[in-house]
Short mmCIF file of C-alpha atoms in Angstrom, two decimals:
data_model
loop_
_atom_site.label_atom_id
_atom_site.label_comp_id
_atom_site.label_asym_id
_atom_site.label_seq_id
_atom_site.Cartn_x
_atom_site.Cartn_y
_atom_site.Cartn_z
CA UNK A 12 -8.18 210.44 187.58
CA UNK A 13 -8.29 208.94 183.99
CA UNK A 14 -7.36 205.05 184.33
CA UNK A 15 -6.12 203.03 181.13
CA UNK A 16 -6.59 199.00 181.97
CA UNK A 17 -8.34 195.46 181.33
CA UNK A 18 -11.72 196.75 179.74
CA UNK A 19 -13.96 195.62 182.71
CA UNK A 20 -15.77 198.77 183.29
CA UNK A 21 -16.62 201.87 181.04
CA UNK A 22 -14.38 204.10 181.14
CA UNK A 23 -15.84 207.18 180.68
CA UNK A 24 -18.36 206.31 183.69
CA UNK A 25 -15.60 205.16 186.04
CA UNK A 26 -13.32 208.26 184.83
CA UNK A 27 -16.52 210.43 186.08
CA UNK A 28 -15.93 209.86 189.34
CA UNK A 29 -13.65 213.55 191.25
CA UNK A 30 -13.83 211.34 194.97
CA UNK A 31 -15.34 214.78 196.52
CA UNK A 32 -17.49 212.34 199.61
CA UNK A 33 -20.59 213.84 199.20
CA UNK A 34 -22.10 210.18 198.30
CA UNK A 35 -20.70 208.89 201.48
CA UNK A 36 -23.27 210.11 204.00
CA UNK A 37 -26.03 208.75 201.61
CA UNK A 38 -24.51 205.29 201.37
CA UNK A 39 -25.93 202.76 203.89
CA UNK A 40 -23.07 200.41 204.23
CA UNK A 41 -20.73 203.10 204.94
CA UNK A 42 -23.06 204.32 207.75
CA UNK A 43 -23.02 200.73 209.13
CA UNK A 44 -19.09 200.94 209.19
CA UNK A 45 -17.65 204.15 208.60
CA UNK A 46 -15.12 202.37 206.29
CA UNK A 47 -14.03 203.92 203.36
CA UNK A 48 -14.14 200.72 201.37
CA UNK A 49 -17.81 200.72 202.08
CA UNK A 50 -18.83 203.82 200.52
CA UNK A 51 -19.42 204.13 196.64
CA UNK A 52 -16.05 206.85 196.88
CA UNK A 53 -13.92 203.86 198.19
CA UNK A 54 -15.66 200.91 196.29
CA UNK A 55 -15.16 203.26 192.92
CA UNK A 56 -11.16 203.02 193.70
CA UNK A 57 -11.62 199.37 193.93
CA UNK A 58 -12.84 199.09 190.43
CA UNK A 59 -10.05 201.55 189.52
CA UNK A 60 -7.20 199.45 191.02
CA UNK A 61 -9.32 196.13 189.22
CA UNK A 62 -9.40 197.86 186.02
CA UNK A 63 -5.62 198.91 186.23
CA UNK A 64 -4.33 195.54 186.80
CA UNK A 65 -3.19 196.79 190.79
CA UNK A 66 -5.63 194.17 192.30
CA UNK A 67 -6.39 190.50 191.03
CA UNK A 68 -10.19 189.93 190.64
CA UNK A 69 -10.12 186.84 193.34
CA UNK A 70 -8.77 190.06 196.05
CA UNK A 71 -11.04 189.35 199.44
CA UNK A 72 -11.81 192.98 199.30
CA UNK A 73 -13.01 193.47 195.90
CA UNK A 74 -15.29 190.16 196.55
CA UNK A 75 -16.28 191.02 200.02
CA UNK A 76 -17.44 194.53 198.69
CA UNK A 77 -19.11 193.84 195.33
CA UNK A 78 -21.00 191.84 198.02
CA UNK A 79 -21.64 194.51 200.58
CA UNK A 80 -23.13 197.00 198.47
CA UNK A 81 -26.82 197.38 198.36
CA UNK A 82 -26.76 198.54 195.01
CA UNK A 83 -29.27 201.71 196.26
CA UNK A 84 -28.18 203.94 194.34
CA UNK A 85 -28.74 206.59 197.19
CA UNK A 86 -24.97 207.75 195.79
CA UNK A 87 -26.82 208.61 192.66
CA UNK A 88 -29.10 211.29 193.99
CA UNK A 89 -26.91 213.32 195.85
CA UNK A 90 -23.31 213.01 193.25
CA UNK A 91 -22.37 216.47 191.85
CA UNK A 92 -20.49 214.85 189.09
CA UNK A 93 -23.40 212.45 187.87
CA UNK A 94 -21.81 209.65 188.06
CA UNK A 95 -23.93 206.53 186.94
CA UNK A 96 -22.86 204.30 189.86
CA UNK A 97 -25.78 201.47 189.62
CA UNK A 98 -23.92 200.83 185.83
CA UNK A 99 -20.98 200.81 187.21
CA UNK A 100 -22.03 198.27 189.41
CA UNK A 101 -23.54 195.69 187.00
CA UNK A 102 -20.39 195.99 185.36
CA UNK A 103 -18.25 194.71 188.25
CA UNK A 104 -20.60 192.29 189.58
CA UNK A 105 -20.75 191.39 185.80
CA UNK A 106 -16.68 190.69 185.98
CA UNK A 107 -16.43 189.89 189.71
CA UNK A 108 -19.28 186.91 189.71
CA UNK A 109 -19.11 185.49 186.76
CA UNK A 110 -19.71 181.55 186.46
CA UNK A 111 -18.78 179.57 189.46
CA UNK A 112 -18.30 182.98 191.23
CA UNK A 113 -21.85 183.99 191.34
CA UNK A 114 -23.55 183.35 194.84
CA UNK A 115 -25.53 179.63 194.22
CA UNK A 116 -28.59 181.37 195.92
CA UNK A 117 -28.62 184.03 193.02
CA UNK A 118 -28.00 180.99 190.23
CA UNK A 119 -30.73 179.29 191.45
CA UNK A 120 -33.25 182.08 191.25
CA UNK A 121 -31.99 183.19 187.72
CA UNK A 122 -32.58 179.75 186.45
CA UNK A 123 -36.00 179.63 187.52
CA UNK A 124 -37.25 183.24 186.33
CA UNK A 125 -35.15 182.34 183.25
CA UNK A 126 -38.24 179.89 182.22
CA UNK A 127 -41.05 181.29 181.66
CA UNK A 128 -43.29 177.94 181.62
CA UNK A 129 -41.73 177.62 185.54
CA UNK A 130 -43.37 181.04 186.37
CA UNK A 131 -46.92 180.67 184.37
CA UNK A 132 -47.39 177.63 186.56
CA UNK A 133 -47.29 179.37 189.68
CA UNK A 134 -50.48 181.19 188.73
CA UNK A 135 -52.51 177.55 188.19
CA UNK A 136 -51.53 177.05 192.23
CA UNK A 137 -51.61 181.01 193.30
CA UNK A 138 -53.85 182.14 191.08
CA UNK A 139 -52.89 186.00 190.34
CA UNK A 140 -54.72 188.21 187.86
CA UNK A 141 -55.02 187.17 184.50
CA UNK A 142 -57.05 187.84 181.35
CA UNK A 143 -58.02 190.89 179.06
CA UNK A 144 -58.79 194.47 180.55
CA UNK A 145 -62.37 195.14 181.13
CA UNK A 146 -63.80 192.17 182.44
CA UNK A 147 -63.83 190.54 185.32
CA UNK A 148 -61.21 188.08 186.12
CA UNK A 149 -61.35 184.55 186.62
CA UNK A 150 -59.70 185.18 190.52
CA UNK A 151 -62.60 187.49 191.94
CA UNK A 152 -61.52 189.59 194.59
CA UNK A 153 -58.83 188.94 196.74
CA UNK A 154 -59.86 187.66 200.10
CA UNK A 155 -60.90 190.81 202.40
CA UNK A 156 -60.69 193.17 199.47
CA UNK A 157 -63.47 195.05 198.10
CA UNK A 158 -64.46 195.29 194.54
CA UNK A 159 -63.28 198.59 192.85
CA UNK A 160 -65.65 201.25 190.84
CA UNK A 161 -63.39 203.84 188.86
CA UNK A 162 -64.18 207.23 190.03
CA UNK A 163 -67.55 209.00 188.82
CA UNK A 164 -66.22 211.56 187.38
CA UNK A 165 -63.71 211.33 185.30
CA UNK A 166 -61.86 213.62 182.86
CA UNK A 167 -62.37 213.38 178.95
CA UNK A 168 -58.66 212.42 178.41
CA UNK A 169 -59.20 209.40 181.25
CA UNK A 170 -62.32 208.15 179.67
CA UNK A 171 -61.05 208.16 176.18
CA UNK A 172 -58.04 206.11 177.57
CA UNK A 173 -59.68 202.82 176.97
CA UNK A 174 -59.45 203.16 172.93
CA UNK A 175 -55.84 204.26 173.49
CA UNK A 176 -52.70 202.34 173.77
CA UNK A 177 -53.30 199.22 175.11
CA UNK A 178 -51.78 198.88 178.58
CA UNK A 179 -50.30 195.49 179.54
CA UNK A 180 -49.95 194.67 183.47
CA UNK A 181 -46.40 192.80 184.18
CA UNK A 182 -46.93 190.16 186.57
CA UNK A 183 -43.67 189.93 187.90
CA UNK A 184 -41.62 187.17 188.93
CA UNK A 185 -41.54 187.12 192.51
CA UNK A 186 -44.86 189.00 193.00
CA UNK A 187 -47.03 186.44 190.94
CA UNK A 188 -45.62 183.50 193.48
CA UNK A 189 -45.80 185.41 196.64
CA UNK A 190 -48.00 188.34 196.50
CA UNK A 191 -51.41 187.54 193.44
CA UNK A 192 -53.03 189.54 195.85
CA UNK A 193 -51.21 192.48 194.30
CA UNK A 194 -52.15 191.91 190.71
CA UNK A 195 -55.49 191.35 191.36
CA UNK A 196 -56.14 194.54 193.48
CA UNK A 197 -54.55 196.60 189.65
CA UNK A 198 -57.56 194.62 188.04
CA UNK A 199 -59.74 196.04 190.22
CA UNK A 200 -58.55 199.49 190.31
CA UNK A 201 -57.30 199.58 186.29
CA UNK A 202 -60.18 196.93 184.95
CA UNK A 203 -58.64 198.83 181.53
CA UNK A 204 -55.32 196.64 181.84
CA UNK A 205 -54.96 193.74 179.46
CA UNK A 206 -52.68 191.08 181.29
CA UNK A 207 -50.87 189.28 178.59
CA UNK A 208 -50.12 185.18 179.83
CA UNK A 209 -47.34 184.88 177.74
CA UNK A 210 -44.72 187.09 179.98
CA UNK A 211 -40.93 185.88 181.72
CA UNK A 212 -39.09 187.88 183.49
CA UNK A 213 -37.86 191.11 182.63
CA UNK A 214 -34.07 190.60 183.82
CA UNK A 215 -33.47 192.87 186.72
CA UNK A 216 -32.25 190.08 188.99
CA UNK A 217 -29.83 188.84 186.57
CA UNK A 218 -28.31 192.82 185.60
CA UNK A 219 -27.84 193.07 189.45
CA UNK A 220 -26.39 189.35 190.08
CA UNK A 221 -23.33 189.39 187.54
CA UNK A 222 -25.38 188.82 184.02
CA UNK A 223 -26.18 192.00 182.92
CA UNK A 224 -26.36 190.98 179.36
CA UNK A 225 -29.27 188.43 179.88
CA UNK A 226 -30.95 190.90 181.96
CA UNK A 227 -31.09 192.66 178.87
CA UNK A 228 -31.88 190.38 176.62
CA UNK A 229 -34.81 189.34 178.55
CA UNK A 230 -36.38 193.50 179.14
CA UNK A 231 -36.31 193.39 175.22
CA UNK A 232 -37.93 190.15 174.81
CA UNK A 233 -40.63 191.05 177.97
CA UNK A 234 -41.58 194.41 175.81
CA UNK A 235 -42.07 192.39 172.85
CA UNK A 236 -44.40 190.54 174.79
CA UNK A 237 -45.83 193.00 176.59
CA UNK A 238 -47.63 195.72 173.94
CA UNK A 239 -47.62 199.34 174.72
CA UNK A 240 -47.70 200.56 177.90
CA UNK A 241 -45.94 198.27 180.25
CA UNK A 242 -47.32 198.53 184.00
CA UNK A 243 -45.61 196.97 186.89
CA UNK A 244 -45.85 197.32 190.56
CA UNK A 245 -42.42 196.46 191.23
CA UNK A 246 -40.10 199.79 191.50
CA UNK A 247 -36.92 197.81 191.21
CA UNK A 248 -38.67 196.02 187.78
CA UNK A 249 -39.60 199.36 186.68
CA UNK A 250 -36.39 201.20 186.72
CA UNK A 251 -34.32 198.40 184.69
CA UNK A 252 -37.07 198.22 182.40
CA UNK A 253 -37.15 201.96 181.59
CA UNK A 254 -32.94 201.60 181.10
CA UNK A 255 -33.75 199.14 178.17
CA UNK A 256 -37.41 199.87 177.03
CA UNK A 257 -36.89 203.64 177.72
CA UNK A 258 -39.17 205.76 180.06
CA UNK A 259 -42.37 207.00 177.97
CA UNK A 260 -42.81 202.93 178.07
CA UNK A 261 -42.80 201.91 181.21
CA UNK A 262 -45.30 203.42 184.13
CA UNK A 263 -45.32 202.25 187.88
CA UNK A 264 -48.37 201.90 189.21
CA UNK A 265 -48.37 205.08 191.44
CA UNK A 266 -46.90 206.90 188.33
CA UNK A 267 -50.04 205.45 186.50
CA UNK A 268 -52.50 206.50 188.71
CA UNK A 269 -50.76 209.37 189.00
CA UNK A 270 -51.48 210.12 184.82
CA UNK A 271 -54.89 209.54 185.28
CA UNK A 272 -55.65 211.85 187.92
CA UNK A 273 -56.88 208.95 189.51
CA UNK A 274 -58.66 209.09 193.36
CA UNK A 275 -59.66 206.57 195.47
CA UNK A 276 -63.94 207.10 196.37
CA UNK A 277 -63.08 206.22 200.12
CA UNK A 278 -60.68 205.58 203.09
CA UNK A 279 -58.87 203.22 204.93
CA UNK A 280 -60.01 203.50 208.51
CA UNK A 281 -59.05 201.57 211.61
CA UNK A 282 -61.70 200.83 214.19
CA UNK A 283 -63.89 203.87 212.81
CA UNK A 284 -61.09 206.12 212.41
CA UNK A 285 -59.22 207.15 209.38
CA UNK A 286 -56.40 204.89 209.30
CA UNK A 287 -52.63 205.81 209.77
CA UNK A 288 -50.30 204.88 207.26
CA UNK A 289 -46.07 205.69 206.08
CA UNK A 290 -44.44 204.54 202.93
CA UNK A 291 -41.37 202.57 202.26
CA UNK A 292 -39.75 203.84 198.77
CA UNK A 293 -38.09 201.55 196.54
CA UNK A 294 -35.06 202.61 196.18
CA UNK A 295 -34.47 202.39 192.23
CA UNK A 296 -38.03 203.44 191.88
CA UNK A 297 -36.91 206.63 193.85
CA UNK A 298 -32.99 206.62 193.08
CA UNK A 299 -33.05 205.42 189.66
CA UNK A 300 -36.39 207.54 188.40
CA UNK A 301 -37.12 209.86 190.76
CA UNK A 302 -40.61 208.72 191.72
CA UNK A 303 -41.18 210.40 195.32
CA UNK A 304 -44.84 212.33 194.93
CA UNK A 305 -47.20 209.99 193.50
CA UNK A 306 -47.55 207.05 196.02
CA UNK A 307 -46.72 210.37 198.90
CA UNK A 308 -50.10 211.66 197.84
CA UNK A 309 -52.30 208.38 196.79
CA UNK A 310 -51.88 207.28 200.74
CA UNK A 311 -53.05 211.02 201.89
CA UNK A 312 -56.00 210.42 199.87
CA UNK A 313 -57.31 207.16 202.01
CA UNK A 314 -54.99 208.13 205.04
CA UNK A 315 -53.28 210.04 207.24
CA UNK A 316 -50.11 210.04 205.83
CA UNK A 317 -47.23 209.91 207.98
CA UNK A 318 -43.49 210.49 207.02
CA UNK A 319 -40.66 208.39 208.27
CA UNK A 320 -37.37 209.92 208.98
CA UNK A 321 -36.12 207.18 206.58
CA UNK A 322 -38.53 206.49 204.19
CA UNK A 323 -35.87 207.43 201.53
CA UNK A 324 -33.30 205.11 202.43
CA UNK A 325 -33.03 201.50 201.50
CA UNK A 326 -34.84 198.42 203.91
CA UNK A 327 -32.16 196.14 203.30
CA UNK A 328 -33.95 193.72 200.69
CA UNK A 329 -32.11 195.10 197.50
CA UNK A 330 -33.04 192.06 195.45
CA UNK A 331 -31.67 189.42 196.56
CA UNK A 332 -29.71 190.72 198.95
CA UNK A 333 -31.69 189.43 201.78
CA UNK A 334 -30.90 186.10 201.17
CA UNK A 335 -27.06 186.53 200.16
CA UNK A 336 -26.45 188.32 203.59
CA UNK A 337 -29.24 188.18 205.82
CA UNK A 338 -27.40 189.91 208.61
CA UNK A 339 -26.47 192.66 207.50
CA UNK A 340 -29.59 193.31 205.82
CA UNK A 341 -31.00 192.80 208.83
CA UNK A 342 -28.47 195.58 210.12
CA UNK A 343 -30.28 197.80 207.66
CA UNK A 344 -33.92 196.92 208.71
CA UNK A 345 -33.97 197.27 212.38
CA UNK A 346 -33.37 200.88 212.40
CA UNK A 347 -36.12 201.25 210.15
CA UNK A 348 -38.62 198.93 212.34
CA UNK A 349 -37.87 200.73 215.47
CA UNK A 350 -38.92 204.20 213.50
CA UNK A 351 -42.35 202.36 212.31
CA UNK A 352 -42.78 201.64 215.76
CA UNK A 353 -42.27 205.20 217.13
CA UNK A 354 -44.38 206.69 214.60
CA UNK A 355 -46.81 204.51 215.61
CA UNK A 356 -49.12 203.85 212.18
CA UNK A 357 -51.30 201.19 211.17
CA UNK A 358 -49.56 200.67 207.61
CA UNK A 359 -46.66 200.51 206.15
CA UNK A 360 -47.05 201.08 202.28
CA UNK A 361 -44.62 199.71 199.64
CA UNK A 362 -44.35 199.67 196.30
CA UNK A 363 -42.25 196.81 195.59
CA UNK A 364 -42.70 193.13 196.43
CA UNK A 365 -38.82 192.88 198.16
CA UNK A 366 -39.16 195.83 200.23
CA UNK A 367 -42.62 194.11 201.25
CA UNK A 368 -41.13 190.46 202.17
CA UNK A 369 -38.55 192.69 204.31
CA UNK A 370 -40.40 195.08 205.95
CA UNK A 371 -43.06 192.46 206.52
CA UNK A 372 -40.60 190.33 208.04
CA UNK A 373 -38.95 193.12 210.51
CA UNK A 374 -42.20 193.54 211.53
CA UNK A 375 -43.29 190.38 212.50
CA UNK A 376 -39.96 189.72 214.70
CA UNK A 377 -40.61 192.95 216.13
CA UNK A 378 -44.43 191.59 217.14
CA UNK A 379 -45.38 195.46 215.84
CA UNK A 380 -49.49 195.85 215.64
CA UNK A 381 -48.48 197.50 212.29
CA UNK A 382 -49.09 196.12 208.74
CA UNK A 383 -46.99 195.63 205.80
CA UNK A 384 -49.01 195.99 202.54
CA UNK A 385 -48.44 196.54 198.71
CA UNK A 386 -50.26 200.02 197.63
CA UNK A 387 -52.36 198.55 195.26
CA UNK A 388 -53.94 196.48 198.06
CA UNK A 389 -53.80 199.71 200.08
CA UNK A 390 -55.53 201.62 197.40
CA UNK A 391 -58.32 198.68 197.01
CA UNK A 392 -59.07 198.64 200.95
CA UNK A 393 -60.21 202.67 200.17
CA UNK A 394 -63.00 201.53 197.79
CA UNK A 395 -66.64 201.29 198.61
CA UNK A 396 -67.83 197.64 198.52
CA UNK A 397 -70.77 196.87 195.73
CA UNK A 398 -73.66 196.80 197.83
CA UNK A 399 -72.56 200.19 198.57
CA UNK A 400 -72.07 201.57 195.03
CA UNK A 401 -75.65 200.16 194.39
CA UNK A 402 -77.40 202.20 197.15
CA UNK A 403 -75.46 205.26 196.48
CA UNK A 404 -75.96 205.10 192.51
CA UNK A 405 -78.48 207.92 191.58
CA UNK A 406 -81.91 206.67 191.54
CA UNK A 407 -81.25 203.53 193.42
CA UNK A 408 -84.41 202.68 195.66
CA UNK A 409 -83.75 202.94 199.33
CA UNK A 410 -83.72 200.31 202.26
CA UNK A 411 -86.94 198.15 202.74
CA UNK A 412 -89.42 200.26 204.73
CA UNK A 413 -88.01 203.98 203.63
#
């Protein structure tokens, strides 16, 4: 129903909206309380009422459920009216925790990624890739990875690719601290990826903490930075960035790969036997772009590849959601563990550094013998080590004695 009010949302996206419930068995939150308010239906009449004037913005139950909400946008996929609910979310968050309001664990963060000198130092202590395409970084190779050769044969397009567009690896904020693993397993796989020093962050943690205008101020200012093709391994990165940059711009890594017709030369194995491994999807990566196949067939190529019953639905990091309400994301999580568990795999694959912390984290309190890893690392494990792309290069001489 058409709503005329205080401006806080858009109205043609809220007025989108026909409340027919198909988005509530997709939400999370509502399937943790079966309460109305906490489905996207129910939490879309709470902006209504807010926009209308019929609730005050310091209501508990707007503030408690701008809170709740993953911000998944599972709604998304399965809405037969199209309604753009992750928008509609940045706009109320945007409203609802403005100033004072926001969460001091989410202003704290936002100041640090807001300076970019702050996040460049973290690579002098933590040392994650850096340096032109092409040549070998300054890093080496992460500890217990194996260098990377590019398959042998490649098509023409793929080996003409390196006087293309240049392609500029983003570093991201919380992946260059905690994870230079990641970045430096990309240099090894894509030695063809320039990564520029001069980068901040792109602004997806302020656009879903209450400052959606900074979040995209700072995706324009990272794609000035940035030039042509902008690579990240961060699905949540990747979908605001294609909102502001727009898609052709902006590649995941599996979606990378993916154009390249890339393949791994080897396998992940696990005490001599080919190794066992599920994914965990982002969920804007998968929500907000639609990116299901690629990383789904990159693991079958090193692994078994195993499907969890929930691989689709969101792990409970959402940002910084984890931190904001811990318990309840751990609500979200533990379903999820106990599935890795009964599957029973070696790996669990992500493609996003929160959804790694998380699922990481679930299972380590769950003492599970299965590993959390990024799929660029993943990817990396597959490739044959030096020594053994020198004995298996055509005319290389044999072992001593043969």
């Amino acid at each position: 129903m058409p709503v005329a009010g205080r401006g806080i949302f858009d109205k043609e996206l809220l007025d989108r909206c026909i409340s027919c419930g198909f988005c509530l068995p997709a939400c999370p939150t509502y399937a943790l309380t079966g309460e109305e308010t906490s489905s996207p239906r129910g939490r879309i009449t709470l902006m209504r009422a807010l926009e209308a004037g019929d609730l005050a913005a310091d209501d508990s139950t707007l503030a408690e459920e701008s809170s709740f909400c993953l911000g998944c946008r599972a709604c998304e996929t399965v809405c037969p009216a199209g309604v753009e609910y992750g928008q509609l979310l940045e706009q109320w968050r945007d409203h609802q925790w403005s100033g004072r309001n926001r969460p001091w664990i989410a202003r704290a963060l936002m100041a640090l990624v807001s300076r970019p000198g702050l996040l460049r130092l973290q690579g002098l202590v933590r040392r994650h890739a850096r340096g032109r395409g092409g040549k070998a970084g300054p890093d080496g190779p992460a500890p217990g990875r194996q260098p990377v050769r590019q398959p042998a044969e490649q098509p023409a397009e793929q080996s003409a690719e390196s006087s293309g567009p240049p392609v500029s690896l983003m570093l991201g904020c919380v992946e260059r601290g905690l994870y230079p693993e990641v970045s430096r397993a990309v240099r090894q796989l894509c030695p063809e990826v320039d990564v520029p020093a001069r980068q901040g962050c792109c602004g997806a943690l302020h656009a879903h903490n209450g400052d959606s205008g900074t979040g995209a101020r700072l995706a324009r200012a990272l794609g000035e930075d940035l030039p042509g093709t902008v690579l990240t391994t961060a699905g949540g990165c990747a979908a605001h960035l294609a909102h502001h940059l727009g898609r052709d711009r902006v590649r995941e890594l599996s979606q990378y790969l993916d154009d390249r017709s890339y393949r791994p030369a080897g396998q992940v194995t696990v005490d001599g036997r080919r190794a066992r491994a599920a994914l965990q999807d982002s969920c804007h990566l998968r929500n907000g772009l639609g990116v299901t196949r690629p990383p789904r067939e990159l693991i079958a190529e090193v692994a078994d590849y195993v499907e969890l019953p929930g691989a689709g639905t969101c792990c409970g990091a959402a940002g910084t959601y984890a931190m904001l309400r811990p318990a309840d994301s751990r609500k979200v999580l533990d379903p999820k563990v106990r599935e890795i568990e009964a599957a029973d795999v070696d790996y669990v694959v992500t493609v996003n550094p929160g959804c790694l912390r998380q699922v990481r984290q679930g299972l380590r309190r769950a003492r599970s013998r299965a590993k959390a890893v990024h799929l660029a690392e993943f990817l990396a494990m597959a490739e044959p080590s030096a020594a053994d792309r020198l004995d298996s290069a055509p005319g290389a001489a044999g072992p001593a004695g043969a």
